[in-house]
Structure formats: C-alpha cells, structure tokens
Amino acid sequence: MQYLLMIFEDETKYGDDPNSQAWQDIVAAHGALAAEMEAAGVLRGGAGLMATNLATTVRRQGQKVTIHDGPWAETREQLGGYYVIDVPDLDSALGWAKRIPMLGDGSVEIRPTIPEEPTT
C-alpha cells in the first residue's frame, strides 16, 4: 500500500540561505534517507517544498473561488516536503517516518493513498 509522509516543521529554522550549513546538512540527510528507501524498493516519489512565501492558495466557498498569496493556514509548522512510499502496512510506514531528518521539532503525518482501480 502506498503512504504519503508529509513533513511539517518550522521553516524559519533553516534561514533564507540555501547555501547555509543547515540547508546543506538537511539536504544531505534527506538524500541519504531517499537512497536507503530506493535501495529497499519502497520509494515512489517525493520532494522538498520551497518556502511558504512562494505559496499560492486557491480557495472555494460555494461558487466563489478566490486566490490568496501564501499557505492556507498560518501555523508555526509548515509543510516542508513529502515522500510517497509503497510498504506492506502502517507499521512499516511508521518505521520510515521515524527516520525522516528534521532541524528542530516537527512532525510527519502519514496517510494511506486511495488505491488505483486495477485496469483490465
């Protein structure tokens, strides 16, 4: 079953300079984890996300659609990236989620994806 691992953390911990040591360290740590996921045959996709000041939100309320700069919710922790993995069960997904590197506090939300209909 495929699971989406969504990484929420405080993006201000990394600063604005993508060449900083903090950025270089976290990119290397994610690269190492992604390599392990690939070697285990579970990685199906994933990406880091740019800062929330580059986000745009499309919001629908009834028939009205509005467009806003920034994320839908302003919180201390932002969605910073994700992995899509294919593992047998939630326990396996939890095992990979616990290994996701973060700078400081944060969380990983794990959600199973809706299975695709088999094609015949």
Short mmCIF file of N, CA, C and O in Angstrom, two decimals:
data_model
loop_
_atom_site.label_atom_id
_atom_site.label_comp_id
_atom_site.label_asym_id
_atom_site.label_seq_id
_atom_site.Cartn_x
_atom_site.Cartn_y
_atom_site.Cartn_z
N MET A 1 0.85 -1.18 0.00
CA MET A 1 0.00 0.00 0.00
C MET A 1 0.89 1.23 0.00
O MET A 1 1.94 1.25 0.62
N GLN A 2 0.42 2.24 -0.71
CA GLN A 2 1.22 3.48 -0.74
C GLN A 2 0.77 4.42 0.38
O GLN A 2 -0.41 4.52 0.70
N TYR A 3 1.78 5.09 0.95
CA TYR A 3 1.55 6.08 2.01
C TYR A 3 2.24 7.38 1.64
O TYR A 3 3.35 7.37 1.08
N LEU A 4 1.60 8.48 1.98
CA LEU A 4 2.19 9.82 1.84
C LEU A 4 2.71 10.22 3.22
O LEU A 4 1.96 10.18 4.20
N LEU A 5 3.99 10.55 3.28
CA LEU A 5 4.61 11.01 4.52
C LEU A 5 4.82 12.52 4.38
O LEU A 5 5.69 12.96 3.63
N MET A 6 4.01 13.31 5.06
CA MET A 6 4.08 14.78 4.96
C MET A 6 4.88 15.33 6.13
O MET A 6 4.56 15.07 7.29
N ILE A 7 5.91 16.10 5.81
CA ILE A 7 6.84 16.60 6.82
C ILE A 7 6.47 18.03 7.19
O ILE A 7 6.49 18.93 6.33
N PHE A 8 6.11 18.24 8.46
CA PHE A 8 5.77 19.58 8.95
C PHE A 8 6.83 20.02 9.94
O PHE A 8 7.13 19.30 10.90
N GLU A 9 7.39 21.19 9.69
CA GLU A 9 8.38 21.74 10.61
C GLU A 9 8.44 23.25 10.43
O GLU A 9 7.87 23.81 9.51
N ASP A 10 9.16 23.90 11.34
CA ASP A 10 9.31 25.36 11.32
C ASP A 10 10.37 25.73 10.29
O ASP A 10 11.56 25.54 10.52
N GLU A 11 9.93 26.27 9.15
CA GLU A 11 10.87 26.57 8.07
C GLU A 11 11.87 27.66 8.44
O GLU A 11 12.92 27.77 7.81
N THR A 12 11.56 28.47 9.45
CA THR A 12 12.49 29.54 9.83
C THR A 12 13.78 28.99 10.43
O THR A 12 14.79 29.69 10.49
N LYS A 13 13.76 27.73 10.86
CA LYS A 13 14.97 27.11 11.43
C LYS A 13 16.09 27.01 10.40
O LYS A 13 17.26 26.95 10.75
N TYR A 14 15.71 26.98 9.12
CA TYR A 14 16.71 26.79 8.07
C TYR A 14 17.27 28.12 7.55
O TYR A 14 18.28 28.13 6.88
N GLY A 15 16.59 29.23 7.83
CA GLY A 15 17.06 30.51 7.33
C GLY A 15 16.76 30.68 5.85
O GLY A 15 16.11 29.84 5.23
N ASP A 16 17.23 31.76 5.27
CA ASP A 16 16.93 32.08 3.88
C ASP A 16 18.01 31.67 2.90
O ASP A 16 17.83 31.76 1.70
N ASP A 17 19.16 31.28 3.40
CA ASP A 17 20.29 30.98 2.53
C ASP A 17 20.38 29.48 2.24
O ASP A 17 20.75 28.69 3.10
N PRO A 18 20.05 29.06 1.00
CA PRO A 18 20.11 27.63 0.67
C PRO A 18 21.54 27.09 0.65
O PRO A 18 21.72 25.88 0.54
N ASN A 19 22.52 27.96 0.77
CA ASN A 19 23.92 27.52 0.84
C ASN A 19 24.43 27.42 2.28
O ASN A 19 25.60 27.10 2.49
N SER A 20 23.55 27.68 3.25
CA SER A 20 23.97 27.63 4.65
C SER A 20 24.27 26.18 5.05
O SER A 20 23.82 25.23 4.40
N GLN A 21 25.01 26.03 6.12
CA GLN A 21 25.35 24.69 6.60
C GLN A 21 24.10 23.90 6.99
O GLN A 21 24.01 22.69 6.73
N ALA A 22 23.11 24.59 7.59
CA ALA A 22 21.87 23.91 7.98
C ALA A 22 21.18 23.31 6.75
O ALA A 22 20.71 22.16 6.78
N TRP A 23 21.10 24.09 5.68
CA TRP A 23 20.49 23.59 4.43
C TRP A 23 21.29 22.42 3.88
O TRP A 23 20.73 21.40 3.48
N GLN A 24 22.59 22.59 3.79
CA GLN A 24 23.43 21.54 3.22
C GLN A 24 23.30 20.25 4.03
O GLN A 24 23.24 19.15 3.46
N ASP A 25 23.26 20.37 5.35
CA ASP A 25 23.16 19.19 6.22
C ASP A 25 21.83 18.46 6.03
O ASP A 25 21.79 17.23 5.94
N ILE A 26 20.72 19.23 5.96
CA ILE A 26 19.42 18.57 5.85
C ILE A 26 19.23 17.97 4.46
O ILE A 26 18.65 16.89 4.31
N VAL A 27 19.74 18.63 3.43
CA VAL A 27 19.65 18.07 2.08
C VAL A 27 20.44 16.76 2.01
O VAL A 27 19.98 15.76 1.45
N ALA A 28 21.62 16.74 2.61
CA ALA A 28 22.43 15.51 2.62
C ALA A 28 21.72 14.40 3.40
O ALA A 28 21.71 13.24 2.98
N ALA A 29 21.11 14.76 4.53
CA ALA A 29 20.40 13.76 5.35
C ALA A 29 19.21 13.18 4.59
O ALA A 29 18.96 11.97 4.61
N HIS A 30 18.46 14.04 3.90
CA HIS A 30 17.33 13.54 3.10
C HIS A 30 17.82 12.71 1.93
O HIS A 30 17.19 11.70 1.57
N GLY A 31 18.92 13.12 1.32
CA GLY A 31 19.48 12.33 0.22
C GLY A 31 19.87 10.93 0.67
O GLY A 31 19.62 9.94 -0.03
N ALA A 32 20.44 10.84 1.86
CA ALA A 32 20.84 9.54 2.39
C ALA A 32 19.61 8.67 2.68
O ALA A 32 19.59 7.48 2.35
N LEU A 33 18.57 9.27 3.27
CA LEU A 33 17.35 8.51 3.55
C LEU A 33 16.68 8.07 2.25
O LEU A 33 16.24 6.92 2.14
N ALA A 34 16.61 8.97 1.28
CA ALA A 34 15.99 8.61 -0.01
C ALA A 34 16.76 7.48 -0.67
O ALA A 34 16.15 6.57 -1.26
N ALA A 35 18.07 7.49 -0.56
CA ALA A 35 18.87 6.40 -1.14
C ALA A 35 18.56 5.07 -0.44
O ALA A 35 18.47 4.03 -1.09
N GLU A 36 18.37 5.12 0.87
CA GLU A 36 18.01 3.89 1.60
C GLU A 36 16.62 3.41 1.19
O GLU A 36 16.39 2.21 1.05
N MET A 37 15.69 4.36 1.01
CA MET A 37 14.34 3.99 0.58
C MET A 37 14.39 3.36 -0.81
O MET A 37 13.70 2.38 -1.08
N GLU A 38 15.20 3.93 -1.69
CA GLU A 38 15.32 3.37 -3.04
C GLU A 38 15.93 1.98 -2.98
O GLU A 38 15.46 1.07 -3.66
N ALA A 39 16.97 1.83 -2.18
CA ALA A 39 17.62 0.51 -2.06
C ALA A 39 16.66 -0.54 -1.51
O ALA A 39 16.73 -1.71 -1.89
N ALA A 40 15.75 -0.10 -0.64
CA ALA A 40 14.77 -1.02 -0.07
C ALA A 40 13.59 -1.25 -1.02
O ALA A 40 12.72 -2.09 -0.74
N GLY A 41 13.53 -0.49 -2.09
CA GLY A 41 12.46 -0.65 -3.08
C GLY A 41 11.13 -0.08 -2.66
O GLY A 41 10.10 -0.49 -3.18
N VAL A 42 11.13 0.89 -1.72
CA VAL A 42 9.85 1.44 -1.24
C VAL A 42 9.56 2.84 -1.75
O VAL A 42 8.42 3.29 -1.69
N LEU A 43 10.56 3.56 -2.23
CA LEU A 43 10.37 4.96 -2.61
C LEU A 43 9.64 5.06 -3.94
O LEU A 43 10.06 4.48 -4.93
N ARG A 44 8.52 5.80 -3.96
CA ARG A 44 7.76 6.02 -5.18
C ARG A 44 7.79 7.48 -5.62
O ARG A 44 7.41 7.80 -6.74
N GLY A 45 8.20 8.39 -4.72
CA GLY A 45 8.28 9.80 -5.08
C GLY A 45 8.51 10.66 -3.86
O GLY A 45 8.61 10.15 -2.74
N GLY A 46 8.61 11.94 -4.11
CA GLY A 46 8.79 12.86 -3.01
C GLY A 46 9.50 14.11 -3.48
O GLY A 46 10.05 14.15 -4.58
N ALA A 47 9.48 15.13 -2.64
CA ALA A 47 10.14 16.39 -2.95
C ALA A 47 10.17 17.26 -1.71
O ALA A 47 9.30 17.15 -0.85
N GLY A 48 11.15 18.12 -1.66
CA GLY A 48 11.14 19.21 -0.70
C GLY A 48 10.36 20.36 -1.31
O GLY A 48 10.28 20.48 -2.53
N LEU A 49 9.77 21.19 -0.48
CA LEU A 49 8.99 22.31 -0.97
C LEU A 49 9.70 23.63 -0.69
O LEU A 49 10.37 23.77 0.34
N MET A 50 9.54 24.58 -1.60
CA MET A 50 10.08 25.91 -1.39
C MET A 50 9.32 26.57 -0.23
O MET A 50 8.29 26.10 0.21
N ALA A 51 9.83 27.70 0.24
CA ALA A 51 9.26 28.39 1.40
C ALA A 51 7.80 28.80 1.15
O ALA A 51 7.37 29.00 0.02
N THR A 52 7.07 28.95 2.24
CA THR A 52 5.64 29.27 2.14
C THR A 52 5.40 30.66 1.57
O THR A 52 4.30 30.93 1.10
N ASN A 53 6.40 31.56 1.58
CA ASN A 53 6.17 32.88 0.98
C ASN A 53 6.03 32.77 -0.54
O ASN A 53 5.66 33.74 -1.20
N LEU A 54 6.31 31.60 -1.10
CA LEU A 54 6.12 31.37 -2.53
C LEU A 54 4.84 30.59 -2.82
O LEU A 54 4.56 30.27 -3.98
N ALA A 55 4.06 30.31 -1.78
CA ALA A 55 2.83 29.53 -1.95
C ALA A 55 1.69 30.42 -2.43
O ALA A 55 1.65 31.62 -2.16
N THR A 56 0.78 29.81 -3.14
CA THR A 56 -0.46 30.46 -3.56
C THR A 56 -1.59 29.48 -3.24
O THR A 56 -1.47 28.28 -3.48
N THR A 57 -2.67 30.01 -2.67
CA THR A 57 -3.80 29.17 -2.29
C THR A 57 -5.04 29.55 -3.10
O THR A 57 -5.39 30.72 -3.19
N VAL A 58 -5.67 28.57 -3.68
CA VAL A 58 -6.96 28.75 -4.34
C VAL A 58 -8.00 28.22 -3.38
O VAL A 58 -7.94 27.07 -2.95
N ARG A 59 -8.95 29.09 -3.02
CA ARG A 59 -9.95 28.71 -2.03
C ARG A 59 -11.34 28.79 -2.66
O ARG A 59 -11.66 29.77 -3.32
N ARG A 60 -12.14 27.76 -2.43
CA ARG A 60 -13.51 27.74 -2.94
C ARG A 60 -14.47 27.78 -1.76
O ARG A 60 -14.34 27.00 -0.81
N GLN A 61 -15.43 28.70 -1.85
CA GLN A 61 -16.53 28.76 -0.87
C GLN A 61 -17.81 28.84 -1.68
O GLN A 61 -18.12 29.91 -2.25
N GLY A 62 -18.51 27.74 -1.76
CA GLY A 62 -19.70 27.69 -2.61
C GLY A 62 -19.29 27.83 -4.06
O GLY A 62 -18.42 27.11 -4.54
N GLN A 63 -19.83 28.81 -4.75
CA GLN A 63 -19.49 29.06 -6.16
C GLN A 63 -18.37 30.08 -6.30
O GLN A 63 -17.89 30.33 -7.40
N LYS A 64 -17.94 30.67 -5.18
CA LYS A 64 -16.91 31.71 -5.22
C LYS A 64 -15.53 31.09 -5.08
O LYS A 64 -15.27 30.32 -4.15
N VAL A 65 -14.64 31.45 -6.00
CA VAL A 65 -13.26 30.98 -5.95
C VAL A 65 -12.36 32.19 -5.80
O VAL A 65 -12.47 33.16 -6.57
N THR A 66 -11.48 32.17 -4.80
CA THR A 66 -10.55 33.27 -4.58
C THR A 66 -9.12 32.74 -4.57
O THR A 66 -8.89 31.57 -4.29
N ILE A 67 -8.20 33.63 -4.87
CA ILE A 67 -6.78 33.28 -4.91
C ILE A 67 -6.05 34.15 -3.90
O ILE A 67 -6.25 35.37 -3.86
N HIS A 68 -5.21 33.51 -3.07
CA HIS A 68 -4.50 34.21 -2.00
C HIS A 68 -3.01 33.89 -2.04
O HIS A 68 -2.63 32.76 -2.35
N ASP A 69 -2.21 34.88 -1.70
CA ASP A 69 -0.78 34.63 -1.52
C ASP A 69 -0.59 33.86 -0.23
O ASP A 69 -1.29 34.09 0.75
N GLY A 70 0.36 32.94 -0.23
CA GLY A 70 0.71 32.23 0.99
C GLY A 70 -0.05 30.95 1.19
O GLY A 70 -0.91 30.58 0.39
N PRO A 71 0.26 30.26 2.28
CA PRO A 71 -0.39 28.98 2.58
C PRO A 71 -1.81 29.17 3.07
O PRO A 71 -2.20 30.27 3.49
N TRP A 72 -2.58 28.08 3.05
CA TRP A 72 -3.97 28.13 3.51
C TRP A 72 -4.05 28.49 4.99
O TRP A 72 -4.83 29.29 5.41
N ALA A 73 -3.19 27.88 5.79
CA ALA A 73 -3.19 28.13 7.24
C ALA A 73 -1.82 28.66 7.66
O ALA A 73 -0.80 28.15 7.21
N GLU A 74 -1.83 29.67 8.47
CA GLU A 74 -0.57 30.16 9.01
C GLU A 74 -0.35 29.51 10.36
O GLU A 74 -1.11 29.73 11.29
N THR A 75 0.68 28.68 10.43
CA THR A 75 0.98 27.97 11.66
C THR A 75 2.48 28.01 11.90
O THR A 75 3.24 28.42 11.04
N ARG A 76 2.90 27.58 13.07
CA ARG A 76 4.32 27.55 13.38
C ARG A 76 5.05 26.52 12.52
O ARG A 76 6.19 26.71 12.15
N GLU A 77 4.37 25.43 12.20
CA GLU A 77 4.96 24.40 11.36
C GLU A 77 4.33 24.44 9.97
O GLU A 77 3.12 24.59 9.84
N GLN A 78 5.17 24.33 8.95
CA GLN A 78 4.69 24.36 7.57
C GLN A 78 5.01 23.03 6.89
O GLN A 78 5.93 22.33 7.28
N LEU A 79 4.24 22.74 5.85
CA LEU A 79 4.54 21.56 5.04
C LEU A 79 5.82 21.84 4.28
O LEU A 79 5.89 22.75 3.46
N GLY A 80 6.86 21.07 4.60
CA GLY A 80 8.17 21.32 4.01
C GLY A 80 8.57 20.34 2.94
O GLY A 80 9.49 20.61 2.16
N GLY A 81 7.90 19.21 2.87
CA GLY A 81 8.23 18.22 1.87
C GLY A 81 7.44 16.96 2.11
O GLY A 81 6.64 16.88 3.06
N TYR A 82 7.66 15.99 1.24
CA TYR A 82 6.91 14.74 1.37
C TYR A 82 7.65 13.60 0.69
O TYR A 82 8.53 13.81 -0.15
N TYR A 83 7.31 12.42 1.11
CA TYR A 83 7.73 11.20 0.44
C TYR A 83 6.48 10.39 0.13
O TYR A 83 5.50 10.42 0.89
N VAL A 84 6.50 9.65 -0.96
CA VAL A 84 5.49 8.64 -1.25
C VAL A 84 6.22 7.31 -1.22
O VAL A 84 7.20 7.12 -1.95
N ILE A 85 5.76 6.42 -0.35
CA ILE A 85 6.41 5.11 -0.23
C ILE A 85 5.38 4.01 -0.42
O ILE A 85 4.18 4.22 -0.20
N ASP A 86 5.86 2.87 -0.82
CA ASP A 86 4.99 1.70 -1.00
C ASP A 86 5.51 0.61 -0.07
O ASP A 86 6.58 0.05 -0.30
N VAL A 87 4.77 0.37 0.99
CA VAL A 87 5.17 -0.59 2.03
C VAL A 87 3.97 -1.46 2.39
O VAL A 87 2.83 -1.11 2.08
N PRO A 88 4.20 -2.59 3.05
CA PRO A 88 3.09 -3.53 3.31
C PRO A 88 2.02 -3.00 4.26
O PRO A 88 0.85 -3.37 4.14
N ASP A 89 2.42 -2.15 5.24
CA ASP A 89 1.44 -1.76 6.26
C ASP A 89 1.87 -0.48 6.97
O ASP A 89 2.96 0.05 6.75
N LEU A 90 0.98 0.00 7.87
CA LEU A 90 1.24 1.23 8.61
C LEU A 90 2.49 1.13 9.47
O LEU A 90 3.24 2.10 9.60
N ASP A 91 2.73 -0.02 10.07
CA ASP A 91 3.93 -0.17 10.90
C ASP A 91 5.20 0.08 10.09
O ASP A 91 6.14 0.72 10.57
N SER A 92 5.23 -0.39 8.86
CA SER A 92 6.39 -0.14 8.00
C SER A 92 6.50 1.35 7.67
O SER A 92 7.59 1.92 7.68
N ALA A 93 5.37 1.99 7.40
CA ALA A 93 5.38 3.42 7.11
C ALA A 93 5.86 4.21 8.33
O ALA A 93 6.64 5.17 8.20
N LEU A 94 5.43 3.79 9.51
CA LEU A 94 5.89 4.45 10.74
C LEU A 94 7.40 4.31 10.90
O LEU A 94 8.07 5.26 11.32
N GLY A 95 7.93 3.15 10.58
CA GLY A 95 9.37 2.94 10.69
C GLY A 95 10.17 3.91 9.83
O GLY A 95 11.16 4.48 10.28
N TRP A 96 9.70 4.12 8.58
CA TRP A 96 10.39 5.08 7.71
C TRP A 96 10.16 6.51 8.20
O TRP A 96 11.08 7.33 8.18
N ALA A 97 8.95 6.83 8.63
CA ALA A 97 8.64 8.19 9.08
C ALA A 97 9.49 8.60 10.27
O ALA A 97 9.92 9.76 10.37
N LYS A 98 9.77 7.68 11.16
CA LYS A 98 10.59 7.99 12.34
C LYS A 98 12.01 8.36 11.96
O LYS A 98 12.71 8.99 12.73
N ARG A 99 12.43 7.97 10.79
CA ARG A 99 13.81 8.23 10.36
C ARG A 99 13.97 9.52 9.56
O ARG A 99 15.08 9.88 9.18
N ILE A 100 12.88 10.21 9.28
CA ILE A 100 12.96 11.43 8.48
C ILE A 100 13.70 12.52 9.26
O ILE A 100 13.34 12.84 10.38
N PRO A 101 14.75 13.09 8.65
CA PRO A 101 15.53 14.11 9.35
C PRO A 101 14.80 15.45 9.42
O PRO A 101 14.06 15.82 8.51
N MET A 102 15.00 16.15 10.53
CA MET A 102 14.44 17.49 10.74
C MET A 102 15.44 18.31 11.52
O MET A 102 16.23 17.77 12.29
N LEU A 103 15.38 19.59 11.32
CA LEU A 103 16.17 20.51 12.11
C LEU A 103 15.25 21.07 13.19
O LEU A 103 14.42 21.90 12.92
N GLY A 104 15.35 20.59 14.41
CA GLY A 104 14.45 21.02 15.47
C GLY A 104 13.23 20.14 15.54
O GLY A 104 13.22 19.01 15.07
N ASP A 105 12.16 20.69 16.12
CA ASP A 105 10.93 19.94 16.30
C ASP A 105 10.12 19.90 15.01
O ASP A 105 10.31 20.74 14.13
N GLY A 106 9.22 18.97 14.96
CA GLY A 106 8.35 18.86 13.79
C GLY A 106 7.53 17.60 13.87
O GLY A 106 7.52 16.90 14.89
N SER A 107 6.84 17.31 12.79
CA SER A 107 6.01 16.11 12.77
C SER A 107 5.92 15.56 11.35
O SER A 107 6.20 16.28 10.38
N VAL A 108 5.55 14.31 11.27
CA VAL A 108 5.33 13.66 9.98
C VAL A 108 3.92 13.07 10.02
O VAL A 108 3.62 12.23 10.86
N GLU A 109 3.08 13.54 9.13
CA GLU A 109 1.72 12.99 9.01
C GLU A 109 1.76 11.89 7.96
O GLU A 109 2.27 12.08 6.87
N ILE A 110 1.21 10.75 8.33
CA ILE A 110 1.21 9.57 7.45
C ILE A 110 -0.22 9.32 7.01
O ILE A 110 -1.11 9.19 7.85
N ARG A 111 -0.42 9.25 5.70
CA ARG A 111 -1.77 8.96 5.20
C ARG A 111 -1.68 7.96 4.06
O ARG A 111 -0.91 8.14 3.13
N PRO A 112 -2.48 6.91 4.14
CA PRO A 112 -2.53 5.98 3.02
C PRO A 112 -3.18 6.67 1.82
O PRO A 112 -4.05 7.53 1.99
N THR A 113 -2.74 6.29 0.64
CA THR A 113 -3.36 6.84 -0.57
C THR A 113 -4.50 5.93 -1.01
O THR A 113 -4.55 4.75 -0.64
N ILE A 114 -5.41 6.48 -1.77
CA ILE A 114 -6.52 5.69 -2.29
C ILE A 114 -5.96 4.80 -3.40
O ILE A 114 -5.33 5.30 -4.33
N PRO A 115 -6.16 3.49 -3.28
CA PRO A 115 -5.62 2.60 -4.30
C PRO A 115 -6.22 2.89 -5.67
O PRO A 115 -7.39 3.24 -5.78
N GLU A 116 -5.38 2.73 -6.70
CA GLU A 116 -5.87 2.87 -8.06
C GLU A 116 -6.73 1.66 -8.41
O GLU A 116 -6.49 0.56 -7.93
N GLU A 117 -7.73 1.89 -9.24
CA GLU A 117 -8.56 0.79 -9.72
C GLU A 117 -7.72 -0.07 -10.66
O GLU A 117 -6.99 0.47 -11.50
N PRO A 118 -7.76 -1.36 -10.49
CA PRO A 118 -7.00 -2.20 -11.42
C PRO A 118 -7.55 -2.05 -12.84
O PRO A 118 -8.76 -1.97 -13.02
N THR A 119 -6.65 -1.98 -13.80
CA THR A 119 -7.07 -1.90 -15.20
C THR A 119 -7.12 -3.31 -15.78
O THR A 119 -6.28 -4.14 -15.48
N THR A 120 -8.13 -3.55 -16.57
CA THR A 120 -8.25 -4.89 -17.17
C THR A 120 -8.26 -4.79 -18.67
O THR A 120 -8.45 -3.82 -19.26
#
